[in-house]
Amino acid sequence: MKYLLISALFMGGFGCSSYYDSLRPATADPDCIQRLKPRGIDSSWFVARVDVVGKHLSGLLLVKELEDRSTRLVFTNEVGVTFFDLEFLQDGRFEVKKIIEPLNRKVVIETFRDDFSLLLGYPFKGDLKGWWNKEERYFGIANGKERTYFTTGSECDSLRSLEAGSARKLKVSITMNGGVQRRPERIIIRHHTFNMTITLNLIDKNA
Amino acid sequence: MSRHRCICTVVLSVLLSSLPLLVAGQYPGYQTVKDPDAFRLSFGLATSKVRSIESDFLQEKVLLALTERITSKGKFWFKRESKVRMDYLTPFEYKMIINGDNVYFNDGQKETQVNVRSNRLFQQVNRIMIECMQGTILESKEFDIRAFENGNSYLIELKPLSGAFRKIFDMIILIIDKESASPEVIRMNEPSGDNTVITLTNKVVNGGLSDEIFAY
């Protein structure tokens, strides 16, 4: 029984450890930040798949940057019906231009807002700080309980991920593969506090 | 009083005489069908003879305000009474099969089956899709319907009456080939001005289709 309690406390201790505990402050390398800082996505169409708590939704997502530097995200189903049309102004302000009734819920809208804001790099527009752990360099902001980072390797060779979380927990991570930074071939937005993943695959309109 | 009646008569005559121009302006080359009841009967009779359709399709989604469009292509099948299959082949792959009350989707990653009875809006969309193919859409109580024609085709304008559906579609326009009594173009206009146009090409009408095409 004693060992069981010790084990439980030991395991419990692990359970309470913070995801970002190993991060140590580091110089915010301006060259590295300049090279890899997320700056949004070039206008593109993606095949979008959303898996959320056992439900699956698919369609097409248009990311379009307009001349005034605002960005629109329009999600339609394959047959062409528009599900939502979201707008981010240049300064990051957010507006829902259109959303169909089943999706018109505060929690859904705020989740999309936060995920796409991170993808488009709005949290990284101000002054950024630096951190490091054994393998990765982190750049971003630690604002109160909120943490927003982009990560790279020790050589600052490529953008590895975008992350948002609290001081203790990783909440959302975004990874991008293939293509170039502003036009990745595949984007995966993964939630770590509940079961939700958005997968975006770039469409070659000339295929 | 007589002067007032006179002005009304003039205004009415001007409106009536300009009606064909207004209609022609709305849908160039089309005139309002002269006898809606006779049209309804003959249209229903002609379309009831369509047992199956196999075709290619081209779908163009236009986002008006964003000056964006995306074109997709694929294969289309319809079999009376209520079977529809659409395979999107480029620039993405997607399969949708409607078989009675059941709808099957396959986006290449996941297969989904839905019974449309579980969702009223879904049921409505399913029924409209089938009724458009069957030609029974003119009997629908869910739309304000107007019909036009030219030498080769009918143009049927459907304005949704229900609130939920009207939020999604401002209007659906069908162009039906007179000779084969089968749809050529389905246009879905959204309240924002965005639209989706599906054009059926290389059509084979009543060529016979196996039920296996609609199996999943």
CSV table of C-alpha atoms in Angstrom, one decimal, chain A residues 109-201:
chain,number,residue,atom,x,y,z
A,109,ILE,CA,-15.9,30.8,-33.4
A,110,GLU,CA,-13.3,31.5,-30.7
A,111,THR,CA,-11.5,28.2,-31.5
A,112,PHE,CA,-11.3,29.1,-35.2
A,113,ARG,CA,-10.3,32.7,-34.4
A,114,ASP,CA,-7.4,31.6,-32.1
A,115,ASP,CA,-6.2,28.8,-34.4
A,116,PHE,CA,-6.2,30.8,-37.6
A,117,SER,CA,-4.7,33.9,-35.8
A,118,LEU,CA,-1.8,31.7,-34.8
A,119,LEU,CA,-1.5,30.2,-38.3
A,120,LEU,CA,-1.4,33.7,-39.8
A,121,GLY,CA,1.2,34.8,-37.3
A,122,TYR,CA,-0.7,37.7,-35.7
A,123,PRO,CA,0.6,37.0,-32.2
A,124,PHE,CA,4.2,37.5,-33.5
A,125,LYS,CA,3.8,41.1,-34.8
A,126,GLY,CA,5.2,42.7,-31.7
A,127,ASP,CA,8.5,42.4,-29.8
A,128,LEU,CA,9.4,38.8,-29.3
A,129,LYS,CA,11.5,37.2,-26.6
A,130,GLY,CA,13.6,34.1,-26.8
A,131,TRP,CA,13.9,30.8,-24.9
A,132,TRP,CA,15.6,27.5,-25.4
A,133,ASN,CA,15.6,24.0,-24.2
A,134,LYS,CA,17.9,21.1,-25.1
A,135,GLU,CA,16.8,20.7,-28.7
A,136,GLU,CA,14.8,23.7,-29.7
A,137,ARG,CA,14.8,27.5,-29.7
A,138,TYR,CA,11.5,29.2,-28.9
A,139,PHE,CA,10.5,32.8,-29.9
A,140,GLY,CA,7.3,34.5,-28.9
A,141,ILE,CA,5.5,36.2,-26.1
A,142,ALA,CA,4.7,35.2,-22.6
A,143,ASN,CA,1.8,37.5,-21.7
A,144,GLY,CA,0.4,36.7,-18.3
A,145,LYS,CA,-0.8,33.1,-18.4
A,146,GLU,CA,-0.7,33.0,-22.2
A,147,ARG,CA,2.2,31.6,-24.1
A,148,THR,CA,2.6,31.9,-27.9
A,149,TYR,CA,5.8,30.6,-29.6
A,150,PHE,CA,7.3,29.6,-32.9
A,151,THR,CA,10.0,27.0,-32.7
A,152,THR,CA,13.1,26.1,-34.6
A,153,GLY,CA,16.2,24.0,-34.2
A,154,SER,CA,19.5,25.1,-32.6
A,155,GLU,CA,20.8,26.1,-36.0
A,156,CYS,CA,17.7,28.2,-36.8
A,157,ASP,CA,17.4,26.2,-40.0
A,158,SER,CA,13.6,25.9,-40.4
A,159,LEU,CA,10.3,26.7,-38.7
A,160,ARG,CA,9.3,23.6,-36.8
A,161,SER,CA,6.0,24.6,-35.2
A,162,LEU,CA,3.8,27.3,-33.9
A,163,GLU,CA,2.4,26.8,-30.4
A,164,ALA,CA,-0.1,28.4,-28.1
A,165,GLY,CA,-0.7,27.4,-24.5
A,166,SER,CA,-0.7,28.5,-20.9
A,167,ALA,CA,2.3,28.6,-18.6
A,168,ARG,CA,1.7,24.9,-17.8
A,169,LYS,CA,0.1,23.4,-20.9
A,170,LEU,CA,0.5,23.2,-24.6
A,171,LYS,CA,-2.9,23.8,-26.0
A,172,VAL,CA,-2.5,24.1,-29.8
A,173,SER,CA,0.4,23.2,-32.1
A,174,ILE,CA,0.7,23.9,-35.8
A,175,THR,CA,3.1,22.1,-38.1
A,176,MET,CA,3.7,22.9,-41.7
A,177,ASN,CA,5.4,20.6,-44.3
A,178,GLY,CA,6.5,21.0,-47.9
A,179,GLY,CA,6.4,24.0,-50.1
A,180,VAL,CA,7.7,27.3,-48.7
A,181,GLN,CA,6.8,29.0,-45.4
A,182,ARG,CA,4.1,31.2,-46.8
A,183,ARG,CA,2.8,28.5,-49.1
A,184,PRO,CA,3.1,25.1,-47.2
A,185,GLU,CA,1.8,22.0,-48.9
A,186,ARG,CA,0.4,20.6,-45.7
A,187,ILE,CA,-0.7,22.2,-42.4
A,188,ILE,CA,-1.8,20.3,-39.3
A,189,ILE,CA,-3.5,22.3,-36.5
A,190,ARG,CA,-3.7,20.0,-33.4
A,191,HIS,CA,-5.4,20.7,-30.1
A,192,HIS,CA,-3.9,19.1,-27.1
A,193,THR,CA,-6.5,19.8,-24.5
A,194,PHE,CA,-9.4,18.2,-26.4
A,195,ASN,CA,-9.7,16.0,-29.4
A,196,MET,CA,-9.6,18.3,-32.5
A,197,THR,CA,-7.4,18.3,-35.5
A,198,ILE,CA,-7.6,20.5,-38.6
A,199,THR,CA,-5.6,19.2,-41.6
A,200,LEU,CA,-5.1,21.4,-44.7
A,201,ASN,CA,-3.6,20.1,-47.9
